[in-house]
mmCIF file of C-alpha atoms in Angstrom:
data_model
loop_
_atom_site.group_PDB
_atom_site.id
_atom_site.type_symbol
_atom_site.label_atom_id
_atom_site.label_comp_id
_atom_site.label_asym_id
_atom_site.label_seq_id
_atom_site.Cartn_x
_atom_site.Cartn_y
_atom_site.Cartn_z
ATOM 1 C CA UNK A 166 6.207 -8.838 -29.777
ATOM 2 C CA UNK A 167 3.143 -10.713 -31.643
ATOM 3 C CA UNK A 168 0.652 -12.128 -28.817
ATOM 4 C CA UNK A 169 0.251 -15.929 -28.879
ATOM 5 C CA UNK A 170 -3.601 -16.653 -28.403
ATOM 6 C CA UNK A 171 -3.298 -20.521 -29.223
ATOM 7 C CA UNK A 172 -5.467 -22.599 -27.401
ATOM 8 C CA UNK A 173 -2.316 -24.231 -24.793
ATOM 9 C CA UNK A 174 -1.765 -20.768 -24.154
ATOM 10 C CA UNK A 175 -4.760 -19.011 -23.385
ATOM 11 C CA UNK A 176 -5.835 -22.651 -21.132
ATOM 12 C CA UNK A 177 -2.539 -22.969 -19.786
ATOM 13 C CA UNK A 178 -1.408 -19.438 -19.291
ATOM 14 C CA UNK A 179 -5.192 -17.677 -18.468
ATOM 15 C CA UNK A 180 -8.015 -19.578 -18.388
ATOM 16 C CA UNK A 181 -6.926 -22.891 -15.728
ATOM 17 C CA UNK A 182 -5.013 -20.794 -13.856
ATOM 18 C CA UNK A 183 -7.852 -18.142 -13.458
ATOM 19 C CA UNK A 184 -10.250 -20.372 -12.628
ATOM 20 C CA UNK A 185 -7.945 -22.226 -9.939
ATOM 21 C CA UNK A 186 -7.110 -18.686 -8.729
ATOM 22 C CA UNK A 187 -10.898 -17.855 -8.108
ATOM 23 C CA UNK A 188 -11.618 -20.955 -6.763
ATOM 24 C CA UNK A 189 -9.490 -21.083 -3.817
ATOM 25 C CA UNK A 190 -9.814 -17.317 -3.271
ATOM 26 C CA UNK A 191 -13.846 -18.157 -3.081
ATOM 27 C CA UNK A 192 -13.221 -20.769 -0.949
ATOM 28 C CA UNK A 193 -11.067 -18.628 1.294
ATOM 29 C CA UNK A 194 -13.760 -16.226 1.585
ATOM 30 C CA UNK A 195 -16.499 -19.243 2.281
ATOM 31 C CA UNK A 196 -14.099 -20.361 4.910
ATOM 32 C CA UNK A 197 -13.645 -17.128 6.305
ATOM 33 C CA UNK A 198 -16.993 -15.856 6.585
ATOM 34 C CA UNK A 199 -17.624 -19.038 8.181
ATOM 35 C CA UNK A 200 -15.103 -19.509 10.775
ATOM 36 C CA UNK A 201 -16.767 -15.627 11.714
ATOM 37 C CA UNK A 202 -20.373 -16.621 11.480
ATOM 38 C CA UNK A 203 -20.267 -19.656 14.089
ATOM 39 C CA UNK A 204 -17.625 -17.508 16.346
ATOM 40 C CA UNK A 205 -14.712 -19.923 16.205
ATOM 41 C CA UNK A 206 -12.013 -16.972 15.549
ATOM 42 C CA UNK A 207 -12.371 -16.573 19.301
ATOM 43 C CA UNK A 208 -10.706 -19.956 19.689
ATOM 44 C CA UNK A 209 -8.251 -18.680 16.830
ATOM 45 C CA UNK A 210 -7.760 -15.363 18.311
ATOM 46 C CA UNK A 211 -6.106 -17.221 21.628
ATOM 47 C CA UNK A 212 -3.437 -18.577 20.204
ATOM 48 C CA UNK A 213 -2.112 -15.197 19.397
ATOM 49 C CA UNK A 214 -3.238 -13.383 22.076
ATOM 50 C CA UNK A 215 -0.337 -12.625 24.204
ATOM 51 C CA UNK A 216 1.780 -11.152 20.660
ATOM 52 C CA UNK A 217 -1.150 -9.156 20.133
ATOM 53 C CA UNK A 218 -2.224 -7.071 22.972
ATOM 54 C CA UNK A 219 1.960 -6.429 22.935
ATOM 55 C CA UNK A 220 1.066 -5.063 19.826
ATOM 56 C CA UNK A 221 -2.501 -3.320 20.751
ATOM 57 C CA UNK A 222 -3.972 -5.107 18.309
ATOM 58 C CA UNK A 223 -8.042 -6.438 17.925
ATOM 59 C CA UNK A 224 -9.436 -9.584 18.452
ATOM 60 C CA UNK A 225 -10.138 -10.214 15.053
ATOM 61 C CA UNK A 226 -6.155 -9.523 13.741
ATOM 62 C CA UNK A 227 -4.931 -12.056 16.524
ATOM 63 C CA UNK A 228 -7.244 -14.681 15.225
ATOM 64 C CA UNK A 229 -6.219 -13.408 11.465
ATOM 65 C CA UNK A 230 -2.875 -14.109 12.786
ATOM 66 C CA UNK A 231 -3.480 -17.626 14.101
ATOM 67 C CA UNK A 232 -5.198 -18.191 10.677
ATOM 68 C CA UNK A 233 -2.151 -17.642 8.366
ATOM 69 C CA UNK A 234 -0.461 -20.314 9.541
ATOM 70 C CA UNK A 235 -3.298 -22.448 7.236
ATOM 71 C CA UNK A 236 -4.760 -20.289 4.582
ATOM 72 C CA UNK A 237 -3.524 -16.853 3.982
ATOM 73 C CA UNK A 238 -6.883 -16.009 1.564
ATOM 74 C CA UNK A 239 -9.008 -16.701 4.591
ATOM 75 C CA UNK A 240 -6.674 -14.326 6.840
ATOM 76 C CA UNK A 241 -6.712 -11.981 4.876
ATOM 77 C CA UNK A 242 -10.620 -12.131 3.645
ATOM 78 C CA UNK A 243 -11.203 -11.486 7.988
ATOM 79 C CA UNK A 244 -9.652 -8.401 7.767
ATOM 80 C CA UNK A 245 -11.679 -7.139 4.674
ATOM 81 C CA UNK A 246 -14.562 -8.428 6.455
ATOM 82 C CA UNK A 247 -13.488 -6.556 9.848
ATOM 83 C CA UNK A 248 -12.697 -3.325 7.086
ATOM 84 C CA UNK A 249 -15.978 -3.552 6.032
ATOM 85 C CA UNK A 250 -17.940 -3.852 9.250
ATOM 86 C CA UNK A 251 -15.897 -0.452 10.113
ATOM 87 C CA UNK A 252 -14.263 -2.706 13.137
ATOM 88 C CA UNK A 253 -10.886 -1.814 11.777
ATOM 89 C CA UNK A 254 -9.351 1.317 11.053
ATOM 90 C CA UNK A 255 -7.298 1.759 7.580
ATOM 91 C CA UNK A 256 -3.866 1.474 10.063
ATOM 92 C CA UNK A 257 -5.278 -1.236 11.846
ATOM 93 C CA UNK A 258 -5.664 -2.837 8.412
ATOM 94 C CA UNK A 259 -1.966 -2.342 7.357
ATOM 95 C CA UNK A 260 -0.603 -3.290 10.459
ATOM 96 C CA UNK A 261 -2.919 -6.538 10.807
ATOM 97 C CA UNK A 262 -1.599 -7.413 7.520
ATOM 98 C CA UNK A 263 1.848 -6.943 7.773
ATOM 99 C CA UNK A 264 1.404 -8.670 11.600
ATOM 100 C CA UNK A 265 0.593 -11.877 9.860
ATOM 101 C CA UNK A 266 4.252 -11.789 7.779
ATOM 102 C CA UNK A 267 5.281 -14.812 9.694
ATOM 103 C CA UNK A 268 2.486 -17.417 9.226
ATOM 104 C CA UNK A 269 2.491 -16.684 5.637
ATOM 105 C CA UNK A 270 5.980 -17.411 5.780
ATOM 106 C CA UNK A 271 6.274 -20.694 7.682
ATOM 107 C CA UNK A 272 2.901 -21.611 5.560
ATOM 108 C CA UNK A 273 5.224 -21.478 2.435
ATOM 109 C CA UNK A 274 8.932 -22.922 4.373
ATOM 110 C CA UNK A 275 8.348 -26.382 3.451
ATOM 111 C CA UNK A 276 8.152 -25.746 -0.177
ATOM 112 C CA UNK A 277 11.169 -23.254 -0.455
ATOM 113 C CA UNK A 278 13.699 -25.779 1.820
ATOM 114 C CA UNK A 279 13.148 -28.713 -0.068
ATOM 115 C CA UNK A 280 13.270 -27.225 -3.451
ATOM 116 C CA UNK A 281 16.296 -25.583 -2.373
ATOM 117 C CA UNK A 282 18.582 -28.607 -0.475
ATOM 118 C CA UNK A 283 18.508 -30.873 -3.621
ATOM 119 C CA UNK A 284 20.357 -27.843 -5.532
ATOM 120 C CA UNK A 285 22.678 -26.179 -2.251
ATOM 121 C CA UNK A 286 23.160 -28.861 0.156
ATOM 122 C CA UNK A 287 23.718 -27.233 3.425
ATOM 123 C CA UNK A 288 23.386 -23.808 2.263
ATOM 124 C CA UNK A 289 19.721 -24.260 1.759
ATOM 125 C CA UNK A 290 19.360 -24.293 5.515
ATOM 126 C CA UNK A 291 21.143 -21.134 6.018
ATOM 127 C CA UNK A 292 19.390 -19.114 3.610
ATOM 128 C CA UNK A 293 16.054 -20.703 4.982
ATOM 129 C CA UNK A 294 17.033 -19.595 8.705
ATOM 130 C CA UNK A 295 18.540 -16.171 7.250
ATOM 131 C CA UNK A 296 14.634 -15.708 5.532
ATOM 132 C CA UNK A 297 12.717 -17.203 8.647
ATOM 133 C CA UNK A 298 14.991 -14.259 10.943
ATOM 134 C CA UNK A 299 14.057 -12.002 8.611
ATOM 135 C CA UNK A 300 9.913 -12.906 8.971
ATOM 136 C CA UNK A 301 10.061 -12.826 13.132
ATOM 137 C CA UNK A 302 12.167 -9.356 12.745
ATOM 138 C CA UNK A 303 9.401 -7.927 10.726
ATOM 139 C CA UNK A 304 6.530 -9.142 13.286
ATOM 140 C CA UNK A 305 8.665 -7.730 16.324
ATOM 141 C CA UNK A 306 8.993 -4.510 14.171
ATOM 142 C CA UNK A 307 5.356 -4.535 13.584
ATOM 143 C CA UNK A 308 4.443 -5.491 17.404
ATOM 144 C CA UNK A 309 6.867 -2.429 18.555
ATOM 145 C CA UNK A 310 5.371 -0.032 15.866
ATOM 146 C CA UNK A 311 1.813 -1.014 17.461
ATOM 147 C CA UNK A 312 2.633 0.198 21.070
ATOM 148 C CA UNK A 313 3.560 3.290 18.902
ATOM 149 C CA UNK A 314 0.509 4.177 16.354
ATOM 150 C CA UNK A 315 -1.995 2.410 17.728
ATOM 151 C CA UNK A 316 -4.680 3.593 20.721
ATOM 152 C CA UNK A 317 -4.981 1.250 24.271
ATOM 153 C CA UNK A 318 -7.072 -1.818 24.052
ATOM 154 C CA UNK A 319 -9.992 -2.013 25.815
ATOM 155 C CA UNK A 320 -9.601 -3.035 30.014
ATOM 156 C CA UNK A 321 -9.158 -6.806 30.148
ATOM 157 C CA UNK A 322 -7.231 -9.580 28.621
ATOM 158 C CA UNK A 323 -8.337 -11.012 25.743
ATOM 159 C CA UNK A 324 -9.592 -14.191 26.650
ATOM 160 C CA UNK A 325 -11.521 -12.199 29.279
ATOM 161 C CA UNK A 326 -13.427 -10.589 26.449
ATOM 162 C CA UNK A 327 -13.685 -13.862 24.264
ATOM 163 C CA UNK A 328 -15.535 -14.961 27.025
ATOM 164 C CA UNK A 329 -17.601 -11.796 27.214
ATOM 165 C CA UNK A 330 -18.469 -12.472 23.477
ATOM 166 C CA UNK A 331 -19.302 -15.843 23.827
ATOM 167 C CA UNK A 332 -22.976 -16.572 22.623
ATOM 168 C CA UNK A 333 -24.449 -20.208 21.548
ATOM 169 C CA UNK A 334 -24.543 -20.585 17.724
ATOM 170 C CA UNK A 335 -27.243 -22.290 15.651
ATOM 171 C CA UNK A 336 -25.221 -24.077 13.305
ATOM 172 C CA UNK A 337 -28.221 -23.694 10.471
ATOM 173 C CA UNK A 338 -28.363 -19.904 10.523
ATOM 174 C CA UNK A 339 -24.912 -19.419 10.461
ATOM 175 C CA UNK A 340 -24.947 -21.490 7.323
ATOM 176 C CA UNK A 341 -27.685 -19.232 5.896
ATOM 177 C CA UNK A 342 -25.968 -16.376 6.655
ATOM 178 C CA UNK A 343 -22.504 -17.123 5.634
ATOM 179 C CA UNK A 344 -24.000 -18.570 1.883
ATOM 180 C CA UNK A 345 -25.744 -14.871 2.249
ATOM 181 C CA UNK A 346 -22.589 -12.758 2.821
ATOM 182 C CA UNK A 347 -20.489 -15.218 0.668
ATOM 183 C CA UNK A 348 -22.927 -14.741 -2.184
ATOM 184 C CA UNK A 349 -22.976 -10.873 -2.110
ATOM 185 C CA UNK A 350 -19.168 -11.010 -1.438
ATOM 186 C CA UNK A 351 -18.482 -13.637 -4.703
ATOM 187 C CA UNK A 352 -19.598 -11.453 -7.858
ATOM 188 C CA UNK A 353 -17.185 -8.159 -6.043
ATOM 189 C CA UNK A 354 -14.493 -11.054 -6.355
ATOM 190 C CA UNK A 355 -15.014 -11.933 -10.239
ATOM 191 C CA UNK A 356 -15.832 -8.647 -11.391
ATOM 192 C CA UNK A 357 -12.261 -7.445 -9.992
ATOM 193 C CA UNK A 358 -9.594 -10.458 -10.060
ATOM 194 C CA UNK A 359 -10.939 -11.354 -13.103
ATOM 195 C CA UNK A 360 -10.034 -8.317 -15.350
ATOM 196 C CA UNK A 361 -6.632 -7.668 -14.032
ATOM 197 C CA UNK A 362 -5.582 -10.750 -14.236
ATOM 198 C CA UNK A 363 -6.810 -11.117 -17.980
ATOM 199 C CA UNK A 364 -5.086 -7.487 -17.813
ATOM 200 C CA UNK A 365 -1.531 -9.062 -16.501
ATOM 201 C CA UNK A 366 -1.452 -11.846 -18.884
ATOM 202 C CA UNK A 367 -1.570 -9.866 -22.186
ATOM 203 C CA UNK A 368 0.812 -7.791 -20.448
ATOM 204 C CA UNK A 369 3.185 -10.803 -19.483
ATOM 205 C CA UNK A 370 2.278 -11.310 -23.146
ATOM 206 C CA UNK A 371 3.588 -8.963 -24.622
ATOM 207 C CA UNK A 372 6.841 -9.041 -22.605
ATOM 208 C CA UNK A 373 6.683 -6.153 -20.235
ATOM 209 C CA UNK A 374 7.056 -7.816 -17.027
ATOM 210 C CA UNK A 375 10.180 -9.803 -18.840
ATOM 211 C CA UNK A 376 11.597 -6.639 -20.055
ATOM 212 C CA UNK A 377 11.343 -4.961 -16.457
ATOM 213 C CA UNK A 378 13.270 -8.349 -14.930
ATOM 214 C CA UNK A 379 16.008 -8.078 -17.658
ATOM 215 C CA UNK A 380 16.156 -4.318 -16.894
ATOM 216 C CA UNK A 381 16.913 -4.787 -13.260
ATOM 217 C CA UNK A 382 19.417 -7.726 -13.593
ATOM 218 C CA UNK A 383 21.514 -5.538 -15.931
ATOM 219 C CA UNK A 384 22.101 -3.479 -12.865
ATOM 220 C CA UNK A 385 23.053 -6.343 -10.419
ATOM 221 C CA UNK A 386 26.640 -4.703 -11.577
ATOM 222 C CA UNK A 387 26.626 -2.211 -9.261
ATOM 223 C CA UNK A 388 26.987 -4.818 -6.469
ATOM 224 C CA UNK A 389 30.817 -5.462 -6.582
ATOM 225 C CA UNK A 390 30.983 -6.698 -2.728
ATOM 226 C CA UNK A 391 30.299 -10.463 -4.741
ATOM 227 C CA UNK A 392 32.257 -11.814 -7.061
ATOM 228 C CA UNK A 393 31.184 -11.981 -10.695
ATOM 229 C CA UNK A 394 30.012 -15.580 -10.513
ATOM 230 C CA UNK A 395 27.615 -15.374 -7.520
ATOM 231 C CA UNK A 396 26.108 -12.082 -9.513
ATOM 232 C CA UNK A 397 25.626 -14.550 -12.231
ATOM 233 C CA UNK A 398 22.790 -16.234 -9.793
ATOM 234 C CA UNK A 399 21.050 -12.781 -9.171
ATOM 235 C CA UNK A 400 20.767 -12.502 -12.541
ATOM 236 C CA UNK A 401 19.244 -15.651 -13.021
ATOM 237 C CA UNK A 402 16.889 -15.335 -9.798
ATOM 238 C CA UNK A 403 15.740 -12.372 -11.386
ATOM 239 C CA UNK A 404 15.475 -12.858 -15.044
ATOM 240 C CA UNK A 405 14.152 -16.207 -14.803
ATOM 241 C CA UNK A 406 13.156 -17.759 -11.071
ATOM 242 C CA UNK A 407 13.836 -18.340 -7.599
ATOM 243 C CA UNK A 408 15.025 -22.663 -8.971
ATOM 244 C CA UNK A 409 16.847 -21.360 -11.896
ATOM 245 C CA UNK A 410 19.027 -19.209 -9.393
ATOM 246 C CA UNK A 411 19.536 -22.384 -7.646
ATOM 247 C CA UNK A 412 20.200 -24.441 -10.460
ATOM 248 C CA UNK A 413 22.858 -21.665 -11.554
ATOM 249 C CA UNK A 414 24.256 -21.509 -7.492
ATOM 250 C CA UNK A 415 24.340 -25.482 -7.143
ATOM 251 C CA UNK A 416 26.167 -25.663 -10.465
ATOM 252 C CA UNK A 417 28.457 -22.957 -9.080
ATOM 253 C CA UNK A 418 29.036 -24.515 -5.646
ATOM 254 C CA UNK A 419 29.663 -28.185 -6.968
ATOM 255 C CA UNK A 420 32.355 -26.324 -9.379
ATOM 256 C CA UNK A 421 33.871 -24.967 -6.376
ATOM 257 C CA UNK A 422 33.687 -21.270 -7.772
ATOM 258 C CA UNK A 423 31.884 -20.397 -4.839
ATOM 259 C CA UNK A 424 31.416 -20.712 -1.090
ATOM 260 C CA UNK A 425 28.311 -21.464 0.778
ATOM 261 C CA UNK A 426 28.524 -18.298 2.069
ATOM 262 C CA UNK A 427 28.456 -16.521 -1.221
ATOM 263 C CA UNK A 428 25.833 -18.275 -2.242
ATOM 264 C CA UNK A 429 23.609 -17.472 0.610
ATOM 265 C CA UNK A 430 24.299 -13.850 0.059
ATOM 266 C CA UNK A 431 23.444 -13.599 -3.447
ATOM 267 C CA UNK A 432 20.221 -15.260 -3.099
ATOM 268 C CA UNK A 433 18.917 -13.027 -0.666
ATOM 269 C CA UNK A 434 20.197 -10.119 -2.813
ATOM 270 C CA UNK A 435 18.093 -11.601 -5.504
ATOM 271 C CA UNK A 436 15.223 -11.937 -3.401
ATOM 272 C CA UNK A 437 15.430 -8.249 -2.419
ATOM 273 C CA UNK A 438 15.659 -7.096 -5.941
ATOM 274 C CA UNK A 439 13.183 -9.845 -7.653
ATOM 275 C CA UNK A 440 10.232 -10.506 -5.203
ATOM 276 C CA UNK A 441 8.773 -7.336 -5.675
ATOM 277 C CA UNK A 442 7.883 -7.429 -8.992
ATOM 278 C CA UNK A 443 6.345 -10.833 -8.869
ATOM 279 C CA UNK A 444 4.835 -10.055 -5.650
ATOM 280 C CA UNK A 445 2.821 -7.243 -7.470
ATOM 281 C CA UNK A 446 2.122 -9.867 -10.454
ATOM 282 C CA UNK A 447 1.291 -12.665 -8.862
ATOM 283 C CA UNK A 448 -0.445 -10.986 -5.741
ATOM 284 C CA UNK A 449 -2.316 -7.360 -6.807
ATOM 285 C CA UNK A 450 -5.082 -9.738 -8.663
ATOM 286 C CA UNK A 451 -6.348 -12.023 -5.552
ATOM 287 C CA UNK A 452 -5.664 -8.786 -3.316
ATOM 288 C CA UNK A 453 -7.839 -6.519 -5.160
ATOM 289 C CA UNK A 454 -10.521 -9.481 -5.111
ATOM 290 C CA UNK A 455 -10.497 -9.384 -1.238
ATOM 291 C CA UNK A 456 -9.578 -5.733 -0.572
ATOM 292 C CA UNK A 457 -10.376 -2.576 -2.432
ATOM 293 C CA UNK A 458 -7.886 -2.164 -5.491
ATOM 294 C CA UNK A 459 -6.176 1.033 -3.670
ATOM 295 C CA UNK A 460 -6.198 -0.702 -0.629
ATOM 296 C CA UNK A 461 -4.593 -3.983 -2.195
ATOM 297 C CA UNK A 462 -1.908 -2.150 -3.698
ATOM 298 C CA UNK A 463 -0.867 0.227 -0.472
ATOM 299 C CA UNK A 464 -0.600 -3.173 1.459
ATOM 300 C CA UNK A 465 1.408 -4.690 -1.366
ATOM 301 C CA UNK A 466 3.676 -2.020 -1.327
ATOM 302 C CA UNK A 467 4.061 -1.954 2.603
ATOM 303 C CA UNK A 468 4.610 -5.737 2.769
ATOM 304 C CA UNK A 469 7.020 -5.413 0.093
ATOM 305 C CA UNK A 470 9.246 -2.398 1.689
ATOM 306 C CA UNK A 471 9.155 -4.126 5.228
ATOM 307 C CA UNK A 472 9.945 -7.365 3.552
ATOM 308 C CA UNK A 473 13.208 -5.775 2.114
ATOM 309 C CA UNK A 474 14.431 -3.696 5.130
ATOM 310 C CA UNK A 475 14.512 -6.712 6.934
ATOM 311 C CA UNK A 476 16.155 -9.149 4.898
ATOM 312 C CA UNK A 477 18.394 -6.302 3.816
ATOM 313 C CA UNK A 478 19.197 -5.979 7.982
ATOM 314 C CA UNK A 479 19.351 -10.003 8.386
ATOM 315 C CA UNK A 480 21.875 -9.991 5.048
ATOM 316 C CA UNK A 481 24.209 -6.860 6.261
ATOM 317 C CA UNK A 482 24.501 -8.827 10.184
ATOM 318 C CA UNK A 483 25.073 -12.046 8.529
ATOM 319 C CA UNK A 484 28.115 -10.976 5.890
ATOM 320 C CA UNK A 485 29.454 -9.484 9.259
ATOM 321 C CA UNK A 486 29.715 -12.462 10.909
ATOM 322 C CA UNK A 487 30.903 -15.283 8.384
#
């Protein structure tokens, strides 16, 4: 396959989106080191208090936590800061990480209801519930694995130690110090999103990550529990997009070839079998700008099994029930 380097392309396909893509991960990071510089993730770290001791985790992952509900960059740029700063251990990391699965979520529901109700009607709100079960069964998970692999907290609740923590702020030196960090951090940022992604988009170029899709929705076959038609909207989730499998479903549900039901259950087999490899497409290049690149991909990989086993779980209890 001959590469296209026309000007549209490159702009369009690698240079605006690169440049958006390192903007709001810098901005993240500003935020971030910020929010940790004047002490507000104390205030944060409240909200999720209670969910986190259950799970024995630090101050700074609860207040990650309470951060993902508004900027997942900025989470996620605490805990590389926290990393860093040798505050968290490499399992802390993970399971920090994979804690914050539901804010990332709910930070993206909006968007994925109402693109999907214009194409599925009702069933739009089941598959949205099914997803948002599956996102509070991987935090429990990750809360009960906590009581398991992680040591005792320190005596005390955790506001009781927010408290303890509390010192008065001037708001001028924190500034200085957070352009400081933010301006050491920046350059690690460029030097390592930057390649890869230049690295994904000849690759995406020259067809690889097309051929891999087409490879895997050959095999959506071997799942003979649906009927032909509804594996015709797996295939199109995963050779194309999460709205072209609705467009194919809505078509298929206005026909009357299919019930709601069937629907439901072949989109979330095409999210199983499809959001991995975007999730390591579309993700690896802002995560190895924040984390280190083996670290980036070991969480990828984690968030991507647990996201599976529990939509998987949510899928098998829900074609039980209908």
């Amino acid at each position: 396959m001959t590469l296209d380097l026309s000007w549209p392309v490159l702009w369009n396909g690698l240079f605006w989106p690169l440049i958006r893509l390192t903007f709001f991960i810098s901005v993240g990071v500003f935020v971030g080191i910020l929010i940790e510089s004047l002490n507000w993730t104390r205030y944060a770290a409240r909200l999720a208090a209670p969910l986190a001791r259950r799970a024995r985790l630090k101050d700074i992952s609860a207040a990650s936590f309470s951060m993902a509900f508004f900027s997942g960059i900025t989470a996620n740029n605490m805990l590389a800061e926290a990393r860093e700063r040798g505050e968290l251990t490499e399992r802390e990391l993970i399971l920090s990480n994979l804690f914050n699965s539901l804010p990332t979520y709910f930070l993206h529901l909006p968007t994925v209801f109402f693109i999907a109700a214009p194409f599925i009607g009702a069933a739009a709100g089941v598959y949205v519930s099914l997803t948002a079960c599956a996102a509070v069964l991987r935090t429990l998970a990750i809360t009960l694995s906590g009581r398991f692999l992680l040591p005792p907290l320190e005596e005390g609740c955790l506001p009781c130690r927010l408290d303890e923590m509390e010192e008065k702020r001037d708001r001028s030196s924190a500034l200085q110090k957070t352009w400081k960090r933010f301006m050491k951090r920046l350059p690690k940022i460029i030097t390592i999103t930057a390649p890869i992604y230049v690295l994904f988009f000849f690759l995406r170029q020259l067809g690889l990550f097309s051929w891999l899709q087409g490879l895997m929705a050959g095999q959506v076959g071997v799942f003979s529990f649906l009927p032909p038609e509804a594996l015709g909207i797996v295939g199109f989730h995963m050779a194309a997009e999460f709205t072209a499998g609705l467009a194919a479903a809505g078509a298929l549900i206005t026909d009357s070839q299919l019930t709601s039901p069937q629907v439901v259950l072949a989109l979330l087999l095409g999210n199983v079998l499809s959001t991995p490899m975007r999730a390591f497409r579309h993700q690896f290049p802002y995560y190895a700008g924040i984390f280190k690149p083996r670290m980036a991909l070991k969480l990828i990989v984690h968030n991507q099994l647990l996201r599976i086993v529990s939509i998987v779980v949510v899928g098998v209890a829900y074609a039980m029930f209908i």
